[in-house]
Amino acid sequence: MGDGQKADGARIAVFDVGKTNVKLSAMTLDGVLVESLSVHNEVRPGPPWRQHDLNGISDWLFGSLATLCRHHPLEKVVGTGHGSAGVLVNADPDETCALPMIDYEQDLPPAIRDGYAPLSGDFFDRGSSIMLKAAHQARQLYWMQQVDPERVAQARWYLGLPQYWAWRLSGVPSAETTILSAQSHLWNNVRKQWSPIVAGQGWQRLMPPFHPAWETLGPIRHDLAHRHGIPERLSVLTGGHDSSLNLYRYQAAGMRDACVISTGTWIVGMCAATPLDQLDENRGMVLNSDVTGRPVGGVLTMGGREFSHVAGQGVAGQGQEGTAADAALVSLLIERGSFALPSFGDDDGLFPGSAGRGRFEGPPAETPAERKALAVLYAALLTVECIDVLNEYGLVALDGTFLRDPLYATLVAALRPHAETVYNLDAYGTASGAALLGEHETRDTPAPIAVSLPTAFAGDREALAAYAQRWRELAKRNNLQQGKTSKRNDR
């Protein structure tokens, strides 16, 4: 905790539920982190499926919230989380869930996978392709209904993850546009209506009323506050999707149409200016929403895991401390024609048919330093591909773990020389965006945000541009050849 003046600036608690870790942070209303607590998000084996320990998280949350309220004069609490989680609950917020929350990395039984696909609607109903494993709230609810139709019939609400925690805290159920537009397959954000699967499966009664992410649902429940020593003055906001709230902090700062590229395990691109008719689900493109309900074009690719594969064993990864990539080695790799070609992950990402077919071409990058340089170059190329498919030629803001290597932003900027690229080094962008919801209705000036311009690329820009063009050609040719081989093998 900082000095007294800084501590007194914290007015809102942000509860951020990630796939691996859960964080509770005391923030100022302009998005500055003051204090943060965290715990591992445990996954248990089941049966009937791998599941998150919501009871354990709730004990930790309520106790930690009481702790932060003793340290800071908090007035509000808001939740955020990933979109691949739905929680089926009964009417009482203190009861155990109707069925355990499904871990979205759980493999699907073939009957669930095959039975769900024809029910899922068109692209705008889904907001994405049908993704791997147990992603999508609608598919999770379908699975629950097939396994235990009686409990589903007796349940009261099906809630997105941030709204589940808002309900636990306030007792008020809510639906919210950013979480439902994060590939839940439940909500068509273009037509502003429930997807056909909701009526088709008789789920209308499980869908709560809509509330915007910034709305105050009510005060914390009296009995909960009394039980855990949490001040009863604390008000509970609806909350929203993590990547959408990270986008919101740029929008709140006046960058309404900026293309935001967030990096980590996934490269997540979001741009409200992308024409909807250019979204291609076969290239990792998705349809999200901003907090006002405006459709937002998006793209997803598992860049972090690809980075780790290209960098190799013993090399600090994209989210780890380590020696920065050497710009001279990048120039050497370009001169040699050493390429890493997609995709090394389990999904196709931007290149249809490429999953698990990544390969290296040209003289190999042999030393750890060369592999690190090739990985950063590969990550920059993937990022620019994301920007290009979003049809974005204006301002691009980079954030996330890739920026720990300064050369990443430099290469992205050099690969798009006629447009503006900025970056943000804050490590808590989602929490900042969530905190800014606390003044959404009263903010009359842009929220502060610290962005910087990348340093200029010291190498040969023409050689870099030619290398990037060749990389695209090889990537597409590689995928076409692999696809033909796969078809021959299937005969």
CSV table of C-alpha atoms in Angstrom, one decimal:
chain,number,residue,atom,x,y,z
A,1,MET,CA,0.0,0.0,0.0
A,2,GLY,CA,1.3,3.5,-0.8
A,3,ASP,CA,1.2,6.6,1.3
A,4,GLY,CA,-1.9,8.0,3.0
A,5,GLN,CA,-2.8,10.3,0.2
A,6,LYS,CA,-2.6,7.6,-2.4
A,7,ALA,CA,-4.5,5.1,-0.3
A,8,ASP,CA,-7.3,7.7,0.2
A,9,GLY,CA,-7.7,7.9,-3.6
A,10,ALA,CA,-9.0,4.3,-3.8
A,11,ARG,CA,-12.8,4.4,-4.2
A,12,ILE,CA,-13.6,1.2,-6.1
A,13,ALA,CA,-12.8,-2.4,-5.8
A,14,VAL,CA,-12.3,-4.4,-9.0
A,15,PHE,CA,-12.8,-8.2,-8.9
A,16,ASP,CA,-11.1,-9.7,-12.0
A,17,VAL,CA,-11.6,-13.4,-12.7
A,18,GLY,CA,-9.1,-14.8,-15.1
A,19,LYS,CA,-8.7,-18.3,-16.2
A,20,THR,CA,-5.6,-18.9,-14.0
A,21,ASN,CA,-5.8,-16.3,-11.3
A,22,VAL,CA,-8.4,-14.2,-9.5
A,23,LYS,CA,-7.5,-10.6,-8.4
A,24,LEU,CA,-9.2,-8.1,-6.2
A,25,SER,CA,-7.8,-4.6,-6.5
A,26,ALA,CA,-8.4,-1.2,-4.8
A,27,MET,CA,-8.5,1.4,-7.6
A,28,THR,CA,-9.0,5.1,-8.0
A,29,LEU,CA,-11.9,6.1,-10.1
A,30,ASP,CA,-9.6,7.2,-12.8
A,31,GLY,CA,-8.1,3.7,-13.1
A,32,VAL,CA,-4.9,3.8,-11.0
A,33,LEU,CA,-4.0,0.7,-9.0
A,34,VAL,CA,-3.4,1.2,-5.3
A,35,GLU,CA,-3.5,-2.3,-3.8
A,36,SER,CA,-4.1,-5.7,-5.2
A,37,LEU,CA,-4.7,-9.2,-3.7
A,38,SER,CA,-4.7,-12.4,-5.8
A,39,VAL,CA,-5.3,-16.2,-5.5
A,40,HIS,CA,-5.1,-19.1,-7.9
A,41,ASN,CA,-8.3,-20.0,-9.7
A,42,GLU,CA,-8.5,-23.7,-8.9
A,43,VAL,CA,-9.9,-26.2,-11.3
A,44,ARG,CA,-11.2,-29.5,-10.0
A,45,PRO,CA,-11.6,-32.7,-12.0
A,46,GLY,CA,-15.4,-33.3,-11.4
A,47,PRO,CA,-17.5,-35.3,-12.2
A,48,PRO,CA,-19.5,-34.5,-14.3
A,49,TRP,CA,-16.8,-32.1,-15.8
A,50,ARG,CA,-13.8,-30.1,-14.9
A,51,GLN,CA,-15.1,-27.3,-12.7
A,52,HIS,CA,-14.1,-24.1,-11.0
A,53,ASP,CA,-14.2,-23.9,-7.2
A,54,LEU,CA,-16.8,-21.1,-6.9
A,55,ASN,CA,-17.3,-21.7,-3.2
A,56,GLY,CA,-13.6,-21.3,-2.4
A,57,ILE,CA,-13.4,-18.2,-4.5
A,58,SER,CA,-16.4,-16.7,-2.7
A,59,ASP,CA,-14.8,-17.2,0.7
A,60,TRP,CA,-11.6,-15.6,-0.5
A,61,LEU,CA,-13.5,-12.7,-2.2
A,62,PHE,CA,-15.7,-11.8,0.8
A,63,GLY,CA,-12.7,-11.9,3.2
A,64,SER,CA,-10.4,-10.0,0.9
A,65,LEU,CA,-13.1,-7.4,0.2
A,66,ALA,CA,-13.4,-6.8,3.9
A,67,THR,CA,-9.6,-6.4,4.1
A,68,LEU,CA,-9.5,-3.8,1.3
A,69,CYS,CA,-12.4,-1.9,2.8
A,70,ARG,CA,-10.4,-1.6,6.1
A,71,HIS,CA,-7.4,-0.2,4.1
A,72,HIS,CA,-9.3,2.1,1.8
A,73,PRO,CA,-12.6,4.1,1.9
A,74,LEU,CA,-14.1,2.0,-0.9
A,75,GLU,CA,-17.6,3.0,-2.2
A,76,LYS,CA,-18.2,0.6,-5.1
A,77,VAL,CA,-17.3,-2.9,-6.3
A,78,VAL,CA,-17.3,-4.1,-9.9
A,79,GLY,CA,-16.5,-7.5,-11.5
A,80,THR,CA,-14.9,-8.4,-14.7
A,81,GLY,CA,-14.0,-11.7,-16.3
A,82,HIS,CA,-13.5,-13.8,-19.4
A,83,GLY,CA,-16.5,-14.6,-21.6
A,84,SER,CA,-16.3,-18.4,-21.7
A,85,ALA,CA,-18.1,-18.9,-18.4
A,86,GLY,CA,-21.8,-19.3,-17.5
A,87,VAL,CA,-23.1,-20.1,-14.0
A,88,LEU,CA,-26.4,-21.8,-13.5
A,89,VAL,CA,-28.0,-20.8,-10.2
A,90,ASN,CA,-31.0,-21.2,-8.1
A,91,ALA,CA,-33.0,-18.3,-6.6
A,92,ASP,CA,-30.9,-17.9,-3.4
A,93,PRO,CA,-27.5,-16.2,-3.7
A,94,ASP,CA,-26.3,-18.1,-0.7
A,95,GLU,CA,-27.1,-21.5,-2.2
A,96,THR,CA,-24.7,-23.8,-4.0
A,97,CYS,CA,-24.9,-23.4,-7.8
A,98,ALA,CA,-27.6,-25.5,-9.5
A,99,LEU,CA,-24.7,-27.3,-11.4
A,100,PRO,CA,-21.0,-26.7,-11.3
A,101,MET,CA,-19.4,-24.1,-13.6
A,102,ILE,CA,-17.7,-25.8,-16.5
A,103,ASP,CA,-14.0,-25.2,-17.2
A,104,TYR,CA,-13.9,-24.0,-20.8
A,105,GLU,CA,-10.8,-26.0,-21.5
A,106,GLN,CA,-12.7,-29.2,-20.7
A,107,ASP,CA,-12.9,-31.6,-23.7
A,108,LEU,CA,-16.4,-32.2,-25.0
A,109,PRO,CA,-18.2,-35.5,-25.3
A,110,PRO,CA,-18.8,-36.2,-29.1
A,111,ALA,CA,-22.6,-36.3,-28.5
A,112,ILE,CA,-22.5,-32.7,-27.0
A,113,ARG,CA,-20.3,-31.4,-29.8
A,114,ASP,CA,-22.3,-32.9,-32.6
A,115,GLY,CA,-25.7,-32.2,-31.0
A,116,TYR,CA,-24.9,-28.5,-30.4
A,117,ALA,CA,-23.6,-27.5,-33.8
A,118,PRO,CA,-26.9,-27.4,-35.7
A,119,LEU,CA,-28.6,-25.5,-33.0
A,120,SER,CA,-26.1,-22.6,-32.8
A,121,GLY,CA,-27.5,-20.3,-35.5
A,122,ASP,CA,-25.6,-18.1,-37.9
A,123,PHE,CA,-22.4,-16.0,-37.4
A,124,PHE,CA,-24.2,-13.0,-35.9
A,125,ASP,CA,-26.1,-15.3,-33.5
A,126,ARG,CA,-22.8,-16.8,-32.4
A,127,GLY,CA,-20.4,-13.9,-32.8
A,128,SER,CA,-17.7,-16.4,-33.7
A,129,SER,CA,-17.1,-19.8,-35.2
A,130,ILE,CA,-17.7,-22.8,-32.9
A,131,MET,CA,-14.5,-22.8,-31.0
A,132,LEU,CA,-12.5,-25.5,-29.3
A,133,LYS,CA,-13.3,-27.5,-26.2
A,134,ALA,CA,-16.1,-26.2,-24.0
A,135,ALA,CA,-16.1,-22.6,-25.0
A,136,HIS,CA,-19.4,-20.7,-25.3
A,137,GLN,CA,-22.0,-20.2,-22.6
A,138,ALA,CA,-24.8,-21.6,-24.8
A,139,ARG,CA,-22.9,-24.9,-25.4
A,140,GLN,CA,-22.2,-25.2,-21.6
A,141,LEU,CA,-25.9,-24.8,-20.8
A,142,TYR,CA,-26.8,-27.3,-23.5
A,143,TRP,CA,-24.4,-29.8,-22.0
A,144,MET,CA,-25.9,-29.2,-18.5
A,145,GLN,CA,-29.3,-29.7,-19.9
A,146,GLN,CA,-28.3,-33.0,-21.5
A,147,VAL,CA,-26.6,-34.3,-18.3
A,148,ASP,CA,-29.2,-33.2,-15.7
A,149,PRO,CA,-32.4,-31.8,-17.3
A,150,GLU,CA,-34.2,-31.8,-13.9
A,151,ARG,CA,-31.7,-29.4,-12.2
A,152,VAL,CA,-31.8,-27.1,-15.3
A,153,ALA,CA,-35.6,-27.1,-15.1
A,154,GLN,CA,-35.5,-26.2,-11.4
A,155,ALA,CA,-32.8,-23.5,-11.8
A,156,ARG,CA,-33.6,-19.8,-11.8
A,157,TRP,CA,-30.9,-17.9,-13.7
A,158,TYR,CA,-28.0,-18.5,-16.0
A,159,LEU,CA,-25.5,-15.7,-15.5
A,160,GLY,CA,-22.3,-14.6,-17.1
A,161,LEU,CA,-19.3,-14.7,-14.8
A,162,PRO,CA,-19.1,-11.0,-13.8
A,163,GLN,CA,-22.8,-10.9,-13.3
A,164,TYR,CA,-22.7,-14.1,-11.2
A,165,TRP,CA,-20.4,-12.3,-8.7
A,166,ALA,CA,-22.6,-9.1,-8.9
A,167,TRP,CA,-25.6,-11.3,-8.0
A,168,ARG,CA,-23.7,-13.0,-5.1
A,169,LEU,CA,-22.9,-9.5,-3.7
A,170,SER,CA,-26.1,-7.6,-4.4
A,171,GLY,CA,-28.8,-10.3,-4.9
A,172,VAL,CA,-29.8,-8.6,-8.2
A,173,PRO,CA,-29.6,-10.8,-11.3
A,174,SER,CA,-28.5,-9.1,-14.6
A,175,ALA,CA,-27.6,-9.7,-18.2
A,176,GLU,CA,-25.0,-7.5,-19.8
A,177,THR,CA,-24.1,-6.8,-23.4
A,178,THR,CA,-20.2,-7.1,-23.4
A,179,ILE,CA,-20.2,-10.5,-21.7
A,180,LEU,CA,-23.0,-11.9,-23.8
A,181,SER,CA,-21.3,-10.6,-26.9
A,182,ALA,CA,-18.1,-12.3,-26.0
A,183,GLN,CA,-19.0,-15.4,-28.0
A,184,SER,CA,-21.6,-16.7,-25.6
A,185,HIS,CA,-23.7,-17.8,-28.6
A,186,LEU,CA,-26.7,-16.6,-26.5
A,187,TRP,CA,-27.1,-13.0,-27.8
A,188,ASN,CA,-27.2,-11.5,-31.3
A,189,ASN,CA,-25.7,-8.0,-30.8
A,190,VAL,CA,-26.4,-6.9,-34.3
A,191,ARG,CA,-30.1,-7.6,-34.1
A,192,LYS,CA,-30.3,-6.9,-30.4
A,193,GLN,CA,-32.1,-10.1,-29.6
A,194,TRP,CA,-31.6,-13.5,-28.0
A,195,SER,CA,-30.1,-16.1,-30.4
A,196,PRO,CA,-32.6,-18.7,-31.7
A,197,ILE,CA,-31.1,-21.4,-29.4
A,198,VAL,CA,-32.5,-19.6,-26.4
A,199,ALA,CA,-36.2,-20.0,-27.5
A,200,GLY,CA,-35.4,-23.3,-29.1
A,201,GLN,CA,-34.2,-24.9,-25.9
A,202,GLY,CA,-36.7,-23.1,-23.6
A,203,TRP,CA,-34.1,-21.0,-21.9
A,204,GLN,CA,-35.9,-17.6,-21.9
A,205,ARG,CA,-36.9,-18.0,-18.2
A,206,LEU,CA,-33.2,-18.3,-17.3
A,207,MET,CA,-32.2,-15.1,-18.9
A,208,PRO,CA,-32.2,-12.1,-16.5
A,209,PRO,CA,-33.0,-8.5,-17.4
A,210,PHE,CA,-30.3,-6.4,-19.1
A,211,HIS,CA,-28.3,-3.8,-17.1
A,212,PRO,CA,-25.4,-1.7,-18.5
A,213,ALA,CA,-21.9,-2.5,-17.2
A,214,TRP,CA,-21.7,0.7,-15.2
A,215,GLU,CA,-25.2,0.5,-13.6
A,216,THR,CA,-25.5,0.3,-9.8
A,217,LEU,CA,-27.5,-2.9,-9.1
A,218,GLY,CA,-27.9,-2.0,-5.4
A,219,PRO,CA,-26.0,-2.0,-2.2
A,220,ILE,CA,-24.1,-5.1,-0.9
A,221,ARG,CA,-26.6,-7.6,0.7
A,222,HIS,CA,-27.1,-6.7,4.3
A,223,ASP,CA,-26.6,-10.2,5.6
A,224,LEU,CA,-23.4,-10.7,3.6
A,225,ALA,CA,-22.0,-7.4,4.8
A,226,HIS,CA,-22.8,-8.2,8.4
A,227,ARG,CA,-21.4,-11.8,8.1
A,228,HIS,CA,-18.0,-10.7,6.7
A,229,GLY,CA,-17.5,-7.2,8.1
A,230,ILE,CA,-18.0,-5.4,4.8
A,231,PRO,CA,-19.3,-1.8,5.0
A,232,GLU,CA,-23.0,-1.7,4.0
A,233,ARG,CA,-22.4,1.5,2.1
A,234,LEU,CA,-20.6,-0.5,-0.7
A,235,SER,CA,-22.6,-0.4,-4.0
A,236,VAL,CA,-22.4,-3.1,-6.6
A,237,LEU,CA,-22.0,-2.4,-10.3
A,238,THR,CA,-23.1,-4.8,-13.1
A,239,GLY,CA,-19.5,-5.3,-14.5
A,240,GLY,CA,-18.5,-6.7,-17.9
A,241,HIS,CA,-16.2,-8.7,-20.2
A,242,ASP,CA,-12.4,-8.3,-19.5
A,243,SER,CA,-11.3,-7.4,-23.1
A,244,SER,CA,-14.2,-5.1,-23.6
A,245,LEU,CA,-13.4,-3.2,-20.4
A,246,ASN,CA,-9.8,-3.0,-21.5
A,247,LEU,CA,-11.1,-1.4,-24.8
A,248,TYR,CA,-13.3,0.9,-22.7
A,249,ARG,CA,-10.4,2.5,-20.9
A,250,TYR,CA,-9.1,3.7,-24.3
A,251,GLN,CA,-12.6,4.8,-25.3
A,252,ALA,CA,-13.0,6.7,-22.0
A,253,ALA,CA,-9.7,8.4,-22.8
A,254,GLY,CA,-11.1,9.8,-26.0
A,255,MET,CA,-9.9,7.1,-28.4
A,256,ARG,CA,-13.4,6.1,-29.4
A,257,ASP,CA,-12.4,4.3,-32.7
A,258,ALA,CA,-8.9,3.1,-31.8
A,259,CYS,CA,-8.0,-0.5,-32.7
A,260,VAL,CA,-6.7,-2.1,-29.4
A,261,ILE,CA,-4.4,-5.1,-29.6
A,262,SER,CA,-3.9,-6.8,-26.2
A,263,THR,CA,-1.3,-9.5,-25.9
A,264,GLY,CA,-0.7,-12.5,-23.7
A,265,THR,CA,-1.7,-16.1,-24.1
A,266,TRP,CA,-4.0,-14.7,-26.7
A,267,ILE,CA,-3.6,-11.8,-29.1
A,268,VAL,CA,-7.0,-10.1,-28.8
A,269,GLY,CA,-7.7,-7.4,-31.4
A,270,MET,CA,-10.8,-5.2,-31.0
A,271,CYS,CA,-12.0,-2.3,-33.3
A,272,ALA,CA,-15.3,-0.6,-33.4
A,273,ALA,CA,-14.6,0.8,-36.8
A,274,THR,CA,-14.3,-2.6,-38.5
A,275,PRO,CA,-17.2,-3.1,-41.0
A,276,LEU,CA,-19.3,-6.0,-39.9
A,277,ASP,CA,-19.5,-7.4,-43.5
A,278,GLN,CA,-15.7,-7.9,-43.3
A,279,LEU,CA,-15.8,-10.2,-40.3
A,280,ASP,CA,-14.6,-13.7,-41.4
A,281,GLU,CA,-15.2,-16.5,-38.8
A,282,ASN,CA,-12.7,-18.7,-40.7
A,283,ARG,CA,-9.9,-16.3,-39.9
A,284,GLY,CA,-10.3,-16.1,-36.2
A,285,MET,CA,-12.6,-13.1,-36.4
A,286,VAL,CA,-15.3,-12.4,-33.8
A,287,LEU,CA,-18.0,-10.0,-33.0
A,288,ASN,CA,-17.9,-8.3,-29.6
A,289,SER,CA,-19.6,-5.3,-28.0
A,290,ASP,CA,-18.5,-2.2,-26.2
A,291,VAL,CA,-20.2,-1.1,-23.0
A,292,THR,CA,-22.8,0.9,-24.8
A,293,GLY,CA,-23.8,-2.1,-26.9
A,294,ARG,CA,-22.1,-0.9,-30.1
A,295,PRO,CA,-20.9,-3.9,-32.2
A,296,VAL,CA,-17.1,-4.2,-32.2
A,297,GLY,CA,-15.1,-6.3,-34.6
A,298,GLY,CA,-12.5,-8.6,-33.1
A,299,VAL,CA,-9.9,-11.2,-33.8
A,300,LEU,CA,-8.4,-13.9,-31.7
A,301,THR,CA,-5.2,-16.0,-32.1
A,302,MET,CA,-3.1,-17.8,-29.5
A,303,GLY,CA,0.0,-15.7,-30.0
A,304,GLY,CA,1.5,-16.3,-26.6
A,305,ARG,CA,1.7,-20.0,-27.0
A,306,GLU,CA,3.0,-19.6,-30.5
A,307,PHE,CA,5.7,-17.2,-29.2
A,308,SER,CA,6.8,-19.8,-26.7
A,309,HIS,CA,7.0,-22.5,-29.3
A,310,VAL,CA,9.1,-20.3,-31.7
A,311,ALA,CA,11.4,-19.1,-28.9
A,312,GLY,CA,12.0,-22.7,-27.7
A,313,GLN,CA,13.0,-24.2,-24.4
A,314,GLY,CA,15.1,-22.2,-22.1
A,315,VAL,CA,14.2,-18.8,-23.6
A,316,ALA,CA,12.2,-16.3,-21.5
A,317,GLY,CA,8.7,-16.2,-22.9
A,318,GLN,CA,6.5,-13.3,-23.9
A,319,GLY,CA,5.2,-12.9,-20.3
A,320,GLN,CA,8.5,-13.4,-18.5
A,321,GLU,CA,11.5,-11.3,-17.6
A,322,GLY,CA,14.6,-12.0,-19.7
A,323,THR,CA,17.1,-10.5,-22.1
A,324,ALA,CA,15.4,-8.3,-24.7
A,325,ALA,CA,15.5,-9.4,-28.3
A,326,ASP,CA,18.4,-8.1,-30.3
A,327,ALA,CA,17.5,-5.8,-33.2
A,328,ALA,CA,20.7,-6.7,-35.1
A,329,LEU,CA,19.7,-10.4,-34.9
A,330,VAL,CA,16.3,-9.5,-36.3
A,331,SER,CA,17.9,-7.8,-39.2
A,332,LEU,CA,20.2,-10.8,-39.7
A,333,LEU,CA,17.2,-13.2,-39.7
A,334,ILE,CA,15.5,-11.0,-42.3
A,335,GLU,CA,18.6,-11.0,-44.5
A,336,ARG,CA,19.0,-14.8,-44.2
A,337,GLY,CA,15.3,-15.4,-44.9
A,338,SER,CA,14.7,-17.4,-41.7
A,339,PHE,CA,10.9,-17.8,-41.2
A,340,ALA,CA,8.5,-19.2,-38.6
A,341,LEU,CA,5.2,-20.0,-40.4
A,342,PRO,CA,1.9,-20.5,-38.6
A,343,SER,CA,0.3,-22.1,-36.8
A,344,PHE,CA,2.1,-23.7,-33.8
A,345,GLY,CA,-1.0,-23.6,-31.5
A,346,ASP,CA,-4.2,-25.8,-31.4
A,347,ASP,CA,-6.3,-23.3,-33.3
A,348,ASP,CA,-6.1,-22.0,-36.9
A,349,GLY,CA,-6.1,-18.4,-35.8
A,350,LEU,CA,-5.8,-16.2,-38.9
A,351,PHE,CA,-4.8,-19.0,-41.3
A,352,PRO,CA,-7.6,-21.6,-42.0
A,353,GLY,CA,-6.4,-25.2,-41.7
A,354,SER,CA,-3.1,-24.3,-40.1
A,355,ALA,CA,-3.6,-25.6,-36.5
A,356,GLY,CA,-0.6,-27.6,-35.3
A,357,ARG,CA,1.1,-27.3,-38.7
A,358,GLY,CA,3.6,-24.5,-37.9
A,359,ARG,CA,7.1,-24.9,-39.3
A,360,PHE,CA,10.3,-23.2,-39.9
A,361,GLU,CA,11.7,-22.3,-43.4
A,362,GLY,CA,15.1,-21.1,-44.5
A,363,PRO,CA,18.3,-21.1,-42.5
A,364,PRO,CA,17.4,-22.0,-38.9
A,365,ALA,CA,17.6,-19.7,-35.9
A,366,GLU,CA,20.0,-21.8,-33.8
A,367,THR,CA,21.0,-19.9,-30.7
A,368,PRO,CA,18.6,-19.0,-27.9
A,369,ALA,CA,19.1,-15.3,-28.8
A,370,GLU,CA,18.3,-16.0,-32.4
A,371,ARG,CA,15.2,-17.9,-31.5
A,372,LYS,CA,14.1,-15.1,-29.2
A,373,ALA,CA,14.6,-12.6,-32.0
A,374,LEU,CA,12.6,-14.8,-34.4
A,375,ALA,CA,9.8,-15.2,-31.9
A,376,VAL,CA,9.4,-11.4,-31.4
A,377,LEU,CA,9.5,-10.9,-35.2
A,378,TYR,CA,6.8,-13.6,-35.6
A,379,ALA,CA,4.7,-12.0,-32.9
A,380,ALA,CA,4.9,-8.7,-34.6
A,381,LEU,CA,3.9,-10.2,-38.0
A,382,LEU,CA,0.9,-12.0,-36.4
A,383,THR,CA,-0.1,-8.7,-34.7
A,384,VAL,CA,0.0,-6.8,-38.0
A,385,GLU,CA,-2.0,-9.5,-39.6
A,386,CYS,CA,-4.7,-9.0,-36.9
A,387,ILE,CA,-4.7,-5.3,-37.6
A,388,ASP,CA,-5.0,-5.9,-41.3
A,389,VAL,CA,-8.0,-8.3,-41.1
A,390,LEU,CA,-9.7,-5.7,-38.9
A,391,ASN,CA,-9.4,-3.3,-41.8
A,392,GLU,CA,-7.8,-0.7,-39.6
A,393,TYR,CA,-5.5,1.9,-41.1
A,394,GLY,CA,-5.8,4.4,-38.3
A,395,LEU,CA,-4.7,4.6,-34.7
A,396,VAL,CA,-3.6,1.3,-33.1
A,397,ALA,CA,-2.9,0.9,-29.4
A,398,LEU,CA,-0.8,-2.0,-28.2
A,399,ASP,CA,-0.8,-3.4,-24.6
A,400,GLY,CA,-0.1,-6.5,-22.7
A,401,THR,CA,2.8,-8.8,-22.0
A,402,PHE,CA,4.5,-8.7,-25.4
A,403,LEU,CA,5.5,-5.1,-24.7
A,404,ARG,CA,7.9,-6.3,-22.1
A,405,ASP,CA,10.2,-6.6,-25.1
A,406,PRO,CA,10.7,-3.1,-26.5
A,407,LEU,CA,11.4,-4.5,-30.0
A,408,TYR,CA,7.9,-5.8,-30.4
A,409,ALA,CA,6.2,-2.3,-30.6
A,410,THR,CA,9.1,-1.1,-32.7
A,411,LEU,CA,8.5,-3.8,-35.3
A,412,VAL,CA,4.7,-3.4,-35.3
A,413,ALA,CA,5.1,0.3,-35.9
A,414,ALA,CA,7.7,-0.2,-38.7
A,415,LEU,CA,5.4,-2.7,-40.4
A,416,ARG,CA,2.6,-0.1,-40.7
A,417,PRO,CA,4.7,3.0,-41.6
A,418,HIS,CA,1.8,5.1,-42.8
A,419,ALA,CA,-0.4,4.8,-39.7
A,420,GLU,CA,0.0,5.7,-36.0
A,421,THR,CA,0.9,3.1,-33.5
A,422,VAL,CA,1.1,3.7,-29.7
A,423,TYR,CA,1.6,1.5,-26.7
A,424,ASN,CA,0.7,1.3,-23.1
A,425,LEU,CA,2.8,-0.4,-20.5
A,426,ASP,CA,0.2,-0.7,-17.7
A,427,ALA,CA,-0.1,-4.3,-16.6
A,428,TYR,CA,-3.7,-3.9,-15.3
A,429,GLY,CA,-5.7,-2.5,-18.2
A,430,THR,CA,-8.8,-4.6,-17.6
A,431,ALA,CA,-8.9,-3.4,-13.9
A,432,SER,CA,-8.4,0.2,-15.0
A,433,GLY,CA,-11.3,-0.1,-17.5
A,434,ALA,CA,-13.5,-1.7,-14.9
A,435,ALA,CA,-12.7,1.1,-12.4
A,436,LEU,CA,-13.6,3.8,-14.9
A,437,LEU,CA,-17.1,2.4,-15.0
A,438,GLY,CA,-17.6,4.0,-11.6
A,439,GLU,CA,-17.8,7.5,-13.2
A,440,HIS,CA,-19.2,6.6,-16.6
A,441,GLU,CA,-22.3,8.7,-16.2
A,442,THR,CA,-20.6,11.7,-14.6
A,443,ARG,CA,-17.2,11.9,-16.5
A,444,ASP,CA,-17.1,15.1,-18.5
A,445,THR,CA,-13.4,15.1,-19.5
A,446,PRO,CA,-11.3,12.2,-21.0
A,447,ALA,CA,-9.9,9.8,-18.5
A,448,PRO,CA,-6.1,9.9,-18.2
A,449,ILE,CA,-4.1,7.2,-20.0
A,450,ALA,CA,-0.3,6.9,-20.5
A,451,VAL,CA,0.6,6.0,-24.1
A,452,SER,CA,4.0,6.2,-25.8
A,453,LEU,CA,5.4,6.1,-29.3
A,454,PRO,CA,7.6,3.1,-30.3
A,455,THR,CA,11.2,3.8,-31.0
A,456,ALA,CA,12.2,3.9,-34.7
A,457,PHE,CA,13.4,0.6,-36.3
A,458,ALA,CA,17.1,0.8,-36.8
A,459,GLY,CA,17.2,-1.8,-39.6
A,460,ASP,CA,16.4,-1.7,-43.3
A,461,ARG,CA,12.6,-0.9,-43.5
A,462,GLU,CA,12.4,-2.0,-47.2
A,463,ALA,CA,13.9,-5.3,-46.3
A,464,LEU,CA,11.5,-5.7,-43.4
A,465,ALA,CA,8.5,-4.9,-45.7
A,466,ALA,CA,9.7,-7.4,-48.3
A,467,TYR,CA,10.2,-10.1,-45.6
A,468,ALA,CA,6.6,-9.5,-44.2
A,469,GLN,CA,5.2,-9.9,-47.7
A,470,ARG,CA,7.1,-13.1,-48.3
A,471,TRP,CA,6.0,-14.4,-44.8
A,472,ARG,CA,2.4,-13.9,-45.8
A,473,GLU,CA,2.9,-15.7,-49.1
A,474,LEU,CA,4.6,-18.6,-47.5
A,475,ALA,CA,2.1,-18.8,-44.7
A,476,LYS,CA,-0.8,-19.0,-47.1
A,477,ARG,CA,1.0,-21.5,-49.4
A,478,ASN,CA,2.0,-23.6,-46.5
A,479,ASN,CA,-1.6,-23.9,-45.4
A,480,LEU,CA,-2.9,-24.7,-48.9
A,481,GLN,CA,-0.3,-27.5,-49.3
A,482,GLN,CA,-1.1,-28.9,-45.9
A,483,GLY,CA,-4.8,-28.8,-46.7
A,484,LYS,CA,-4.2,-30.7,-49.9
A,485,THR,CA,-2.1,-33.3,-48.1
A,486,SER,CA,-4.7,-33.7,-45.4
A,487,LYS,CA,-7.4,-34.3,-48.1
A,488,ARG,CA,-5.3,-37.0,-49.8
A,489,ASN,CA,-4.7,-38.7,-46.5
A,490,ASP,CA,-8.4,-38.7,-45.8
A,491,ARG,CA,-9.2,-40.7,-49.0
